[in-house]
Amino acid sequence: MLRLKDYGRVNRRTLINFSFDGKHYQGYEGDTLASALMANGVRIVGRSFKYHRPRGIFSAGVEEPCAIVQLGEPPFEEPNVLATTVEIFEGMVTRSVGTWPNAAHDIFSVFGLGHSLLVAGFYYKTFKWPSWKFWSPIVRKAAGLGVIPKTADPDKYDHCYMHVDVLIVGAGPAGLTAALSHATSGEQVLLLEQDRDLGGALLSSREVINDRPALEWVAEVERQLKRLENVTIVTRATACGYYEDNLVTASERVGGYLKKEKGQTMPRERFWHIRAKNVVIATGAIERPLVFPDNDRPGVMLSNAVREYVHRYGVSPGRAILIATNNDDAYRTALDLHDAGIQVMGVVDARVNLQSEVVKNVRAAGIAIYTGHVVIGTKGRRGVRAAIIAPFKSAGQTLGAARKELLCDVVATSGGWSPVVHLHSQSGGKLTFDETTQSFVPSIYSQDNKCIGAANGTFELVDCLEEAVGNTECILPIAKPVHSDPLLPLWDFPTGNRRRKYARSWVDLLHDVTSKDIYLAARENYVSVEHFKRYTATGMAMDQGKTSNINALAILGKATNRAIPQVGTTKFRPPYTPVTLGAMSARYKGKLYTPQRELVAREWHKEHGAIVEDYGGWLRPVCYLRDGESEPEAIIREVHAVRRGVGILDYSPLGKIDVRGPDAAKFLNRFYVNNVLTLKTGKARYGLMLNEHGTIMDDGIFTRLADHHFWVTTTSGGAENIQKWFEEWRQCEWPDMDVVVTNLTTGWGTISLQGPDARNVLSRIVSNIDISKESFPHMSVRVGEIEGVPVRILRSSFTGELGFEINVPRSYMPALWQRLVDVGTDFGITPFGLEALMVLRTEKGYIHIGNDTDSSTIPADVGFGGVARKKTADYIGKRSLYRSDALRGDRECLVGLKVEGNEPLRVGSIILAVGYDRAPAPMEGRVTSSCISPALGHPVALGMLKCGKSRLGDRVKLYDANGYQEAEIVQPCFYDKKGGRVHG
Amino acid sequence: MKWVLLVLRIKRRKGCEMMQVLCPWCGVRDEDEFTYGGPAHITRPTSGGDAPQQDVSDEKWASYLYEKDNVKGIARERWVHVHGCGQWFNLARDTVSHKIHCVYKMGEPCPVLTPEGDPKNRND
Ligand SMILES: [Zn+2]
């Protein structure tokens, strides 16, 4: 065990059992998976992406590029979890990703031998033959990260919404001070912290505030904030996206760390949407590593991470630690380790002439300091065993000849700090390159936010506190001013060694990108930072280059003779850290994915054997099954019932729009291809509606109830859009028209009685409306009552039979339905579903908008060319009907397709051009509707065919993936061609 | 044999409403209550009232249908508060920063703005 006595904030009284790669381990409450594995002496926790080199724990936070695990077992599985941020819990099961059989002994590590082949752009260059499709399953198995769970996630997730005056992201010294200063001025404050504990960098340091250990100050501030009613603190919540108008999203881990079997009811995660008047970004900074050959061996770690494992978890990452740096901060690590009794093998610093106090303290502690030296390599097969150092001259960026081997099992490296500017950049803020710290810092703000502390490039504690207090009345916490020696820019260096050829310096550990790959990309002219990023995969995927970005830009700059600001940086895009799909979808899945509309009479339908399916957002009967019947049998029975007797259909989803006002007729006349002005009160007319491109948007029947009052029907599911369409024109284009448009679709139920006996059924209950053939002809409308209930009856038909559509206020719908079924029993009244309706209308050649038409169909294509031309007044889309494309003679138009035998045509089959009997062939049309006609006993279909009208009698060949079929082109009407039955 | 009806289902994004829009009737609301309706101040070519449009040239009509400015900077747009009061209105939005500089009711004159989006006195 590498646990340190008297160190760490873990609870040593509570032991927690967990497993990694099938082996069982124990940790303490408060451990992350990384700290617990480290305490158990596990060094190899994963394998690298491409070469499958052994990888160890590299960091202690969200920047981790190596220690990535698959968490949990199906169905509670989560891929690509960072071992450095996930807290252990009893019974936790984890395994390494992209390895087989496990991280310690990985069979794919043979890839490392062929590394000279696996360079940047390797996938693009290599897997061309026979095709990427052939290679991708093989490559994905070897080069993947986590495994996507195969089963549905049974966990709960929630969305949370909050409006606040001030949102503070990050509860380090700056964030805490800012929270206090805003809270005392009475503002509503929300403080988000991605960690379990408040304190940020103070948790892994020995800073002093107000002459006390800084963590005592943190605890005091936390107590103060928690007492205030206007402050909300949410921990384990990572702000991951910053959008317009100060909207910040955050993902909070709530129950993800609890054991499932305890029957926990908390959601696994919450996804927050926070709208803040002001946002304070106090997200701190992330340390970047130095780039040197073989810097990916387990044991090479970030310097501050080493410190954090000691202070927070009481675990030492190694027994003999060497520190490699170009700045002062790593000296603090050296001192902390030394004082914790861990052997420090020395500090290798690229700089010379060091004056600062922290350096003097390290020297006084008896730790060797190798100034003007750099680490140029590491040794050790399964982890660092030794490091090689060499003298370094910063002037010419050259190495001296001397070599020295230092034994160590950990190399703690620090290449400086990069402010976490992701949220600032996402908010639209601009960045500028700061030469002193060699990092991008916020410059111009574009929303109401500000960056403070390390996120603003202010790295010393005393300055952070001062910046956080600003000019508020808050009392400034006292910290000691520090003088630091400046950082020395150090990116990579020529080794000047024959072994150079084989030594690789890792820049992006997640994607196995080495400095060699960057030079190669530059040679191949991938010099734009956006191209370069995609070609090499640097800074992509989970870690988004948190540790690799600046190093990669600097090396790309070196390779192309540009300074970092000239290279520029890629735009930071949300999310800052990965967000689970579960958190984003929250409760909007399954039945709650989209609103589902149900019929008022649904109980009756269910009791009578209805099979229900979703049609355009409405759950409607497909057909009604009787005992022992199959669906096709039921549909045929229902069709026969309508043709021979009478059928009853719940047609309620039919769109119904009320249009009234003195200008109602004039208004509607501008929408329909058909003439509205000439329609007499009590009459109805079928109409087509176009968009400005002249193509068919919708069809329906418009009826005139009174001089200034129209009742318009639209396709089912189209009512909302048509109402919006009416409103757009009414409000935006013709505001002076005196007309009111109301969507009544869900307010009225519609019962359709269809069949030769329809009038006989209706006559039994209708009293004050004369429904005789003479006084209530086809395409007319009557308003009246049925047994005291108000109705609007429209005589129309989508079946080709005598038909009545009875509209009734929705609450009367089930009762009227039952009444009609009762009085219809003598006539064998049969409820029928949507599929029977579709067969009936296909037999008649009635088009169904969206099935038979598409977004290129104009009226002439479906037989309404004459009507459209005849109407002289302007209407929407009319001018487009005179474009050359609308007038050309070879347009596709509606035809009927007759088939011999009993196999119906397949919808979507294409009609091959004349002279071809095999695909590939030019396509001249397609099948849009198809069924077997129960009345005729053979298959019929509708389709669109080029020059269709002049091709009657032709035989055509059809093709789809299931094979070839043949058909004869006929008129698009198969049943009752004279159309006498609707007038019956 | 199974019929498949082609269904255009409008899926609302539940994940992230981003901008806020000031409805002239209801006040500030989240973006997902609104629908964008294309560029504003496009005049529909007509021959006057309900008269037939044959004298509108192909060029003029094609320009009305297809030639829309794709502005980088301040664009005039038509929006509707569809999950609210249902009213259409116009606004001036910066297509780069997404900042909405002004909102005005349908029929109101288009305010003159400087390139930065500030209101401009017509006498300047
Ligand atoms: Zn509104």
Coordinates of C-alpha atoms in Angstrom, one line a residue, chain A residues 522-693:
Chain A
A522 CA 2.8 20.0 -41.3
R523 CA 4.9 18.5 -44.1
E524 CA 1.7 17.2 -45.7
N525 CA 0.4 20.8 -45.5
Y526 CA -2.2 20.4 -42.8
V527 CA -1.1 23.7 -41.4
S528 CA -4.5 25.3 -40.7
V529 CA -5.2 24.6 -37.1
E530 CA -8.7 23.2 -37.9
H531 CA -7.4 20.9 -40.7
F532 CA -4.5 19.8 -38.5
K533 CA -6.8 18.9 -35.6
R534 CA -8.9 16.7 -37.8
Y535 CA -6.1 15.1 -39.6
T536 CA -4.2 14.1 -36.5
A537 CA -7.2 13.8 -34.2
T538 CA -5.3 16.1 -31.7
G539 CA -7.6 17.5 -29.1
M540 CA -10.7 15.7 -30.3
A541 CA -13.2 13.5 -28.5
M542 CA -13.5 13.2 -24.8
D543 CA -10.8 15.3 -23.3
Q544 CA -11.0 18.0 -26.0
G545 CA -7.3 18.5 -25.8
K546 CA -7.3 19.8 -22.2
T547 CA -3.7 18.9 -21.6
S548 CA -2.5 18.7 -25.2
N549 CA -3.8 21.9 -26.9
I550 CA -1.1 24.4 -26.3
N551 CA 1.7 21.9 -26.7
A552 CA 0.3 20.8 -30.1
L553 CA -0.2 24.4 -31.3
A554 CA 3.3 25.3 -30.2
I555 CA 4.9 22.4 -32.0
L556 CA 2.7 23.0 -35.1
G557 CA 4.0 26.6 -34.9
K558 CA 7.6 25.4 -34.7
A559 CA 7.1 23.1 -37.7
T560 CA 5.7 25.9 -39.8
N561 CA 7.8 28.8 -38.4
R562 CA 4.9 30.6 -36.8
A563 CA 4.3 31.9 -33.3
I564 CA 1.4 30.4 -31.3
P565 CA -0.9 33.4 -31.8
Q566 CA -0.4 33.1 -35.6
V567 CA -1.3 29.4 -35.5
G568 CA -4.4 30.3 -33.5
T569 CA -6.6 28.0 -31.6
T570 CA -9.6 25.9 -32.6
K571 CA -12.9 27.2 -31.4
F572 CA -14.0 25.7 -28.1
R573 CA -17.4 24.0 -28.5
P574 CA -19.7 22.6 -26.0
P575 CA -19.7 20.3 -24.1
Y576 CA -16.6 21.0 -21.9
T577 CA -16.8 17.5 -20.5
P578 CA -18.9 14.6 -22.1
V579 CA -22.6 14.7 -21.2
T580 CA -24.5 11.4 -21.2
L581 CA -27.4 11.1 -23.7
G582 CA -29.5 10.0 -20.8
A583 CA -29.1 13.4 -19.2
M584 CA -29.9 15.3 -22.3
S585 CA -33.0 13.3 -23.1
A586 CA -34.1 13.0 -19.5
R587 CA -37.8 12.0 -19.3
Y588 CA -38.4 12.7 -23.0
K589 CA -38.2 9.1 -24.1
G590 CA -40.5 6.2 -24.8
K591 CA -44.1 7.3 -24.4
L592 CA -43.1 10.8 -23.3
Y593 CA -40.9 11.3 -26.3
T594 CA -43.6 13.2 -28.2
P595 CA -47.2 14.0 -27.3
Q596 CA -49.6 11.3 -28.5
R597 CA -53.2 12.2 -29.3
E598 CA -56.0 9.8 -28.6
L599 CA -59.5 9.6 -29.9
V600 CA -62.4 10.5 -27.6
A601 CA -64.1 7.3 -28.5
R602 CA -61.0 5.2 -27.9
E603 CA -62.6 3.0 -25.3
W604 CA -65.3 1.9 -27.7
H605 CA -62.7 1.1 -30.4
K606 CA -60.6 -1.0 -28.0
E607 CA -63.6 -2.9 -26.8
H608 CA -64.5 -3.8 -30.3
G609 CA -61.2 -5.2 -31.3
A610 CA -59.4 -2.2 -32.8
I611 CA -55.7 -2.5 -33.5
V612 CA -54.4 1.0 -32.8
E613 CA -51.4 2.6 -34.5
D614 CA -49.9 6.1 -34.7
Y615 CA -51.0 8.0 -37.8
G616 CA -49.6 11.5 -37.9
G617 CA -49.5 11.8 -34.1
W618 CA -52.9 10.3 -33.6
L619 CA -53.6 6.8 -32.3
R620 CA -56.2 5.5 -34.7
P621 CA -57.8 2.1 -35.4
V622 CA -56.0 0.2 -38.2
C623 CA -58.9 -2.2 -38.4
Y624 CA -61.2 -4.0 -36.0
L625 CA -60.4 -7.7 -35.5
R626 CA -63.1 -10.2 -35.0
D627 CA -62.5 -13.7 -33.5
G628 CA -60.0 -15.7 -35.4
E629 CA -59.4 -13.0 -38.1
S630 CA -56.1 -11.8 -39.4
E631 CA -55.5 -8.2 -40.1
P632 CA -55.7 -8.5 -44.0
E633 CA -59.0 -10.5 -43.6
A634 CA -60.5 -7.8 -41.3
I635 CA -59.5 -5.1 -43.8
I636 CA -61.1 -7.0 -46.7
R637 CA -64.3 -7.6 -44.6
E638 CA -64.5 -3.9 -43.7
V639 CA -64.0 -2.8 -47.4
H640 CA -66.8 -5.1 -48.5
A641 CA -69.1 -3.8 -45.7
V642 CA -68.7 -0.2 -47.0
R643 CA -69.2 -1.2 -50.7
R644 CA -72.2 -3.3 -50.0
G645 CA -73.9 -1.9 -46.8
V646 CA -72.6 0.7 -44.5
G647 CA -69.4 1.4 -42.6
I648 CA -68.7 3.8 -39.7
L649 CA -65.3 5.5 -39.3
D650 CA -63.9 7.6 -36.5
Y651 CA -62.6 10.5 -38.7
S652 CA -62.0 12.9 -35.8
P653 CA -58.4 13.7 -36.6
L654 CA -59.5 15.3 -39.8
G655 CA -58.3 18.9 -39.7
K656 CA -61.2 21.4 -39.1
I657 CA -60.6 25.1 -39.4
D658 CA -63.3 27.8 -38.9
V659 CA -62.8 30.9 -41.0
R660 CA -65.2 33.8 -40.5
G661 CA -65.5 37.5 -41.1
P662 CA -66.6 39.8 -44.0
D663 CA -63.4 39.0 -45.9
A664 CA -63.6 35.2 -45.3
A665 CA -64.4 34.3 -48.9
K666 CA -61.9 36.7 -50.4
F667 CA -59.2 35.4 -47.9
L668 CA -59.8 31.7 -48.7
N669 CA -59.9 32.5 -52.4
R670 CA -56.2 33.4 -52.2
F671 CA -55.3 30.0 -50.9
Y672 CA -57.2 27.5 -53.0
V673 CA -56.6 26.6 -56.6
N674 CA -60.4 26.3 -56.8
N675 CA -62.8 29.2 -56.8
V676 CA -64.2 30.0 -53.4
L677 CA -66.1 33.2 -54.3
T678 CA -68.7 31.3 -56.4
L679 CA -69.5 28.8 -53.7
K680 CA -73.0 29.1 -52.4
T681 CA -74.1 28.9 -48.8
G682 CA -74.7 25.2 -47.9
K683 CA -72.3 24.0 -50.5
A684 CA -68.9 22.3 -50.3
R685 CA -66.1 22.1 -52.7
Y686 CA -62.9 20.0 -52.9
G687 CA -59.8 22.2 -52.9
L688 CA -56.1 22.0 -53.4
M689 CA -53.8 24.4 -51.5
L690 CA -50.3 25.3 -52.9
N691 CA -47.2 27.0 -51.6
E692 CA -45.6 29.8 -53.5
H693 CA -43.6 27.3 -55.5

